[in-house]
Short mmCIF file of N, CA and C in Angstrom, two decimals:
data_model
loop_
_atom_site.label_atom_id
_atom_site.label_comp_id
_atom_site.label_asym_id
_atom_site.label_seq_id
_atom_site.Cartn_x
_atom_site.Cartn_y
_atom_site.Cartn_z
N MET A 1282 96.99 36.60 -8.18
CA MET A 1282 95.69 36.34 -7.62
C MET A 1282 95.78 36.46 -6.10
N SER A 1283 94.86 37.14 -5.48
CA SER A 1283 94.90 37.29 -4.03
C SER A 1283 94.43 36.00 -3.36
N ALA A 1284 94.86 35.85 -2.14
CA ALA A 1284 94.50 34.64 -1.40
C ALA A 1284 93.01 34.65 -1.07
N SER A 1285 92.45 33.48 -1.06
CA SER A 1285 91.03 33.36 -0.72
C SER A 1285 90.89 32.97 0.73
N PRO A 1286 89.70 33.14 1.30
CA PRO A 1286 89.48 32.71 2.68
C PRO A 1286 89.72 31.21 2.85
N GLN A 1287 89.54 30.44 1.78
CA GLN A 1287 89.75 29.00 1.84
C GLN A 1287 91.22 28.65 1.75
N GLY A 1288 92.07 29.61 1.36
CA GLY A 1288 93.49 29.37 1.27
C GLY A 1288 93.93 28.59 0.05
N ASN A 1289 93.05 28.43 -0.94
CA ASN A 1289 93.40 27.64 -2.11
C ASN A 1289 93.39 28.45 -3.40
N GLY A 1290 93.24 29.76 -3.31
CA GLY A 1290 93.23 30.59 -4.51
C GLY A 1290 91.89 30.62 -5.22
N ILE A 1291 90.91 29.88 -4.74
CA ILE A 1291 89.58 29.84 -5.34
C ILE A 1291 88.68 30.78 -4.54
N PRO A 1292 87.93 31.66 -5.21
CA PRO A 1292 87.05 32.56 -4.46
C PRO A 1292 86.00 31.77 -3.68
N PRO A 1293 85.45 32.36 -2.61
CA PRO A 1293 84.44 31.65 -1.83
C PRO A 1293 83.19 31.37 -2.67
N LYS A 1294 82.49 30.29 -2.29
CA LYS A 1294 81.25 29.94 -2.98
C LYS A 1294 80.22 31.03 -2.78
N PRO A 1295 79.44 31.35 -3.82
CA PRO A 1295 78.35 32.31 -3.62
C PRO A 1295 77.27 31.67 -2.74
N ALA A 1296 76.71 32.45 -1.86
CA ALA A 1296 75.63 31.96 -1.01
C ALA A 1296 74.35 31.87 -1.82
N PRO A 1297 73.47 30.91 -1.50
CA PRO A 1297 72.22 30.77 -2.25
C PRO A 1297 71.41 32.05 -2.32
N GLU A 1298 71.45 32.87 -1.27
CA GLU A 1298 70.68 34.12 -1.30
C GLU A 1298 71.27 35.14 -2.28
N ASP A 1299 72.50 34.89 -2.77
CA ASP A 1299 73.10 35.78 -3.76
C ASP A 1299 72.64 35.46 -5.18
N VAL A 1300 71.94 34.34 -5.36
CA VAL A 1300 71.38 33.99 -6.66
C VAL A 1300 70.19 34.91 -6.90
N PRO A 1301 70.12 35.57 -8.06
CA PRO A 1301 69.00 36.48 -8.32
C PRO A 1301 67.65 35.83 -8.07
N GLN A 1302 66.74 36.59 -7.46
CA GLN A 1302 65.41 36.06 -7.13
C GLN A 1302 64.55 35.79 -8.35
N HIS A 1303 64.70 36.60 -9.38
CA HIS A 1303 63.88 36.43 -10.57
C HIS A 1303 64.76 35.94 -11.71
N SER A 1304 64.48 34.75 -12.15
CA SER A 1304 65.29 34.14 -13.20
C SER A 1304 64.62 34.34 -14.56
N PRO A 1305 65.42 34.63 -15.58
CA PRO A 1305 64.87 34.75 -16.92
C PRO A 1305 64.63 33.38 -17.58
N ILE A 1306 64.93 32.31 -16.86
CA ILE A 1306 64.79 30.96 -17.40
C ILE A 1306 63.31 30.60 -17.51
N GLN A 1307 62.95 30.06 -18.65
CA GLN A 1307 61.59 29.57 -18.86
C GLN A 1307 61.58 28.06 -18.61
N TYR A 1308 60.76 27.62 -17.68
CA TYR A 1308 60.70 26.20 -17.32
C TYR A 1308 59.54 25.51 -18.02
N PRO A 1309 59.70 24.21 -18.33
CA PRO A 1309 60.87 23.37 -18.11
C PRO A 1309 62.04 23.82 -18.98
N ALA A 1310 63.27 23.52 -18.51
CA ALA A 1310 64.46 23.97 -19.22
C ALA A 1310 65.62 23.00 -19.01
N GLU A 1311 66.49 22.94 -20.01
CA GLU A 1311 67.76 22.23 -19.87
C GLU A 1311 68.69 23.17 -19.14
N TYR A 1312 69.42 22.66 -18.16
CA TYR A 1312 70.29 23.51 -17.35
C TYR A 1312 71.54 22.72 -17.00
N THR A 1313 72.69 23.38 -17.00
CA THR A 1313 73.94 22.72 -16.64
C THR A 1313 74.51 23.34 -15.38
N PHE A 1314 74.75 22.50 -14.39
CA PHE A 1314 75.42 22.90 -13.17
C PHE A 1314 76.89 22.54 -13.33
N LYS A 1315 77.78 23.48 -13.03
CA LYS A 1315 79.22 23.21 -13.08
C LYS A 1315 79.71 23.24 -11.63
N ILE A 1316 80.27 22.12 -11.20
CA ILE A 1316 80.61 21.91 -9.80
C ILE A 1316 82.11 21.63 -9.70
N MET A 1317 82.81 22.39 -8.85
CA MET A 1317 84.26 22.25 -8.74
C MET A 1317 84.67 21.85 -7.34
N GLY A 1318 85.68 20.97 -7.27
CA GLY A 1318 86.20 20.52 -5.98
C GLY A 1318 87.60 19.95 -6.12
N VAL A 1319 88.17 19.55 -5.01
CA VAL A 1319 89.49 18.93 -5.00
C VAL A 1319 89.37 17.57 -5.70
N ALA A 1320 90.34 17.27 -6.56
CA ALA A 1320 90.32 16.01 -7.32
C ALA A 1320 90.29 14.82 -6.37
N ALA A 1321 89.39 13.91 -6.66
CA ALA A 1321 89.26 12.67 -5.90
C ALA A 1321 88.60 11.64 -6.81
N GLU A 1322 88.88 10.39 -6.55
CA GLU A 1322 88.33 9.32 -7.38
C GLU A 1322 86.80 9.36 -7.45
N ASP A 1323 86.17 9.77 -6.37
CA ASP A 1323 84.71 9.74 -6.31
C ASP A 1323 84.06 11.11 -6.46
N PHE A 1324 84.82 12.16 -6.80
CA PHE A 1324 84.21 13.50 -6.85
C PHE A 1324 83.11 13.57 -7.91
N ARG A 1325 83.32 12.94 -9.05
CA ARG A 1325 82.31 12.95 -10.11
C ARG A 1325 80.99 12.37 -9.59
N SER A 1326 81.06 11.19 -9.00
CA SER A 1326 79.83 10.55 -8.51
C SER A 1326 79.22 11.35 -7.35
N HIS A 1327 80.06 11.98 -6.55
CA HIS A 1327 79.56 12.81 -5.45
C HIS A 1327 78.77 14.00 -6.00
N ALA A 1328 79.33 14.69 -7.00
CA ALA A 1328 78.65 15.85 -7.59
C ALA A 1328 77.33 15.44 -8.24
N VAL A 1329 77.35 14.33 -8.96
CA VAL A 1329 76.13 13.84 -9.62
C VAL A 1329 75.07 13.48 -8.57
N ALA A 1330 75.49 12.87 -7.48
CA ALA A 1330 74.54 12.50 -6.42
C ALA A 1330 73.89 13.73 -5.80
N LEU A 1331 74.65 14.81 -5.64
CA LEU A 1331 74.07 16.04 -5.08
C LEU A 1331 72.94 16.57 -5.97
N VAL A 1332 73.20 16.66 -7.27
CA VAL A 1332 72.19 17.16 -8.20
C VAL A 1332 71.02 16.17 -8.26
N GLY A 1333 71.35 14.88 -8.26
CA GLY A 1333 70.32 13.84 -8.34
C GLY A 1333 69.36 13.82 -7.17
N GLN A 1334 69.80 14.34 -6.02
CA GLN A 1334 68.89 14.41 -4.87
C GLN A 1334 67.66 15.25 -5.18
N VAL A 1335 67.81 16.20 -6.08
CA VAL A 1335 66.70 17.10 -6.42
C VAL A 1335 66.00 16.65 -7.70
N VAL A 1336 66.76 16.28 -8.72
CA VAL A 1336 66.16 16.02 -10.04
C VAL A 1336 65.98 14.54 -10.36
N GLY A 1337 66.48 13.65 -9.53
CA GLY A 1337 66.36 12.22 -9.80
C GLY A 1337 67.57 11.70 -10.56
N PRO A 1338 67.48 10.46 -11.04
CA PRO A 1338 68.62 9.83 -11.71
C PRO A 1338 69.12 10.63 -12.91
N ILE A 1339 70.43 10.65 -13.08
CA ILE A 1339 71.06 11.40 -14.16
C ILE A 1339 71.85 10.43 -15.03
N PRO A 1340 71.49 10.32 -16.32
CA PRO A 1340 72.23 9.42 -17.20
C PRO A 1340 73.70 9.84 -17.34
N ASP A 1341 74.57 8.87 -17.48
CA ASP A 1341 76.01 9.11 -17.58
C ASP A 1341 76.38 10.05 -18.72
N ASP A 1342 75.62 10.00 -19.82
CA ASP A 1342 75.97 10.85 -20.97
C ASP A 1342 75.61 12.32 -20.75
N ARG A 1343 75.04 12.65 -19.59
CA ARG A 1343 74.69 14.04 -19.24
C ARG A 1343 75.72 14.66 -18.29
N VAL A 1344 76.85 13.95 -18.12
CA VAL A 1344 77.87 14.38 -17.17
C VAL A 1344 79.22 14.46 -17.88
N ARG A 1345 79.93 15.57 -17.66
CA ARG A 1345 81.29 15.74 -18.19
C ARG A 1345 82.21 16.14 -17.04
N MET A 1346 83.44 15.65 -17.09
CA MET A 1346 84.40 16.00 -16.06
C MET A 1346 85.70 16.47 -16.68
N ASN A 1347 86.29 17.50 -16.08
CA ASN A 1347 87.59 18.02 -16.51
C ASN A 1347 88.46 18.20 -15.28
N ALA A 1348 89.77 18.00 -15.48
CA ALA A 1348 90.74 18.22 -14.41
C ALA A 1348 91.48 19.53 -14.67
N SER A 1349 91.93 20.16 -13.60
CA SER A 1349 92.76 21.36 -13.75
C SER A 1349 94.10 20.95 -14.35
N PRO A 1350 94.84 21.91 -14.92
CA PRO A 1350 96.12 21.57 -15.56
C PRO A 1350 97.09 20.80 -14.64
N GLN A 1351 97.11 21.13 -13.36
CA GLN A 1351 97.99 20.43 -12.43
C GLN A 1351 97.34 19.18 -11.82
N GLY A 1352 96.06 18.97 -12.10
CA GLY A 1352 95.36 17.80 -11.60
C GLY A 1352 94.88 17.91 -10.16
N LYS A 1353 94.99 19.08 -9.55
CA LYS A 1353 94.58 19.24 -8.16
C LYS A 1353 93.06 19.36 -8.00
N TYR A 1354 92.40 19.94 -9.02
CA TYR A 1354 90.95 20.18 -8.95
C TYR A 1354 90.24 19.49 -10.11
N GLN A 1355 88.96 19.25 -9.90
CA GLN A 1355 88.10 18.70 -10.95
C GLN A 1355 86.86 19.57 -11.06
N SER A 1356 86.35 19.68 -12.29
CA SER A 1356 85.05 20.32 -12.48
C SER A 1356 84.14 19.30 -13.14
N VAL A 1357 82.94 19.23 -12.65
CA VAL A 1357 81.95 18.29 -13.15
C VAL A 1357 80.77 19.11 -13.66
N SER A 1358 80.43 18.94 -14.93
CA SER A 1358 79.27 19.60 -15.53
C SER A 1358 78.14 18.57 -15.61
N VAL A 1359 77.02 18.91 -15.00
CA VAL A 1359 75.86 18.01 -14.96
C VAL A 1359 74.70 18.72 -15.64
N SER A 1360 74.26 18.17 -16.78
CA SER A 1360 73.15 18.76 -17.54
C SER A 1360 71.87 18.00 -17.23
N VAL A 1361 70.85 18.76 -16.84
CA VAL A 1361 69.58 18.16 -16.43
C VAL A 1361 68.41 18.97 -16.96
N ARG A 1362 67.25 18.38 -16.86
CA ARG A 1362 66.01 19.09 -17.16
C ARG A 1362 65.42 19.55 -15.83
N LEU A 1363 65.20 20.85 -15.73
CA LEU A 1363 64.58 21.42 -14.54
C LEU A 1363 63.14 21.79 -14.86
N ASP A 1364 62.26 21.51 -13.93
CA ASP A 1364 60.85 21.83 -14.12
C ASP A 1364 60.45 23.14 -13.46
N SER A 1365 61.32 23.66 -12.57
CA SER A 1365 60.95 24.88 -11.85
C SER A 1365 62.17 25.58 -11.29
N GLU A 1366 61.99 26.84 -10.95
CA GLU A 1366 63.03 27.62 -10.29
C GLU A 1366 63.35 27.04 -8.92
N SER A 1367 62.36 26.49 -8.25
CA SER A 1367 62.60 25.92 -6.92
C SER A 1367 63.56 24.72 -7.01
N GLN A 1368 63.51 23.96 -8.09
CA GLN A 1368 64.48 22.87 -8.28
C GLN A 1368 65.89 23.43 -8.42
N ARG A 1369 66.04 24.46 -9.22
CA ARG A 1369 67.36 25.05 -9.44
C ARG A 1369 67.92 25.57 -8.11
N ARG A 1370 67.10 26.26 -7.35
CA ARG A 1370 67.54 26.80 -6.06
C ARG A 1370 67.86 25.69 -5.06
N ALA A 1371 67.10 24.60 -5.09
CA ALA A 1371 67.37 23.48 -4.18
C ALA A 1371 68.73 22.85 -4.47
N VAL A 1372 69.09 22.71 -5.74
CA VAL A 1372 70.41 22.18 -6.08
C VAL A 1372 71.49 23.13 -5.59
N TYR A 1373 71.34 24.43 -5.86
CA TYR A 1373 72.34 25.39 -5.40
C TYR A 1373 72.48 25.38 -3.88
N GLN A 1374 71.39 25.19 -3.17
CA GLN A 1374 71.45 25.10 -1.70
C GLN A 1374 72.31 23.91 -1.28
N LEU A 1375 72.09 22.75 -1.91
CA LEU A 1375 72.89 21.56 -1.58
C LEU A 1375 74.37 21.78 -1.90
N LEU A 1376 74.64 22.41 -3.04
CA LEU A 1376 76.03 22.66 -3.41
C LEU A 1376 76.70 23.60 -2.42
N TRP A 1377 75.97 24.60 -1.98
CA TRP A 1377 76.51 25.57 -1.03
C TRP A 1377 76.81 24.90 0.32
N GLU A 1378 75.96 23.99 0.75
CA GLU A 1378 76.12 23.32 2.04
C GLU A 1378 77.21 22.26 2.03
N ASP A 1379 77.55 21.73 0.86
CA ASP A 1379 78.48 20.61 0.78
C ASP A 1379 79.94 21.07 0.94
N LYS A 1380 80.64 20.46 1.87
CA LYS A 1380 82.03 20.86 2.16
C LYS A 1380 83.01 20.46 1.06
N ARG A 1381 82.68 19.46 0.26
CA ARG A 1381 83.59 19.04 -0.81
C ARG A 1381 83.50 19.94 -2.03
N VAL A 1382 82.41 20.66 -2.17
CA VAL A 1382 82.23 21.55 -3.30
C VAL A 1382 82.90 22.88 -2.96
N LEU A 1383 83.90 23.24 -3.77
CA LEU A 1383 84.63 24.48 -3.54
C LEU A 1383 83.99 25.66 -4.24
N TYR A 1384 83.41 25.41 -5.40
CA TYR A 1384 82.79 26.47 -6.19
C TYR A 1384 81.79 25.85 -7.13
N TYR A 1385 80.84 26.64 -7.58
CA TYR A 1385 79.85 26.15 -8.54
C TYR A 1385 79.33 27.31 -9.36
N LEU A 1386 78.85 26.97 -10.54
CA LEU A 1386 78.23 27.94 -11.46
C LEU A 1386 76.90 27.37 -11.90
#
């Protein structure tokens, strides 16, 4: 794997403007954001708080967390109901701006 600009082997985060302008998603819709960062005790709550800024409170049973095999990174999957494309884009904007978020899908 080639080195990334971040120096951690993870490709750079896609910029919000790289998200396709026309989404095939029909709203309202269930949607899962997958958020990756360096493992930390509070990364799960941090990721949930970012998504929650746009969609409101997120029940604990709508969140899953996995660690990388070596334990250096964590991925947090947050499943929410989105009412519009603007909500989806607003979450991606927050994820892109956040320094603790290394990558997202």
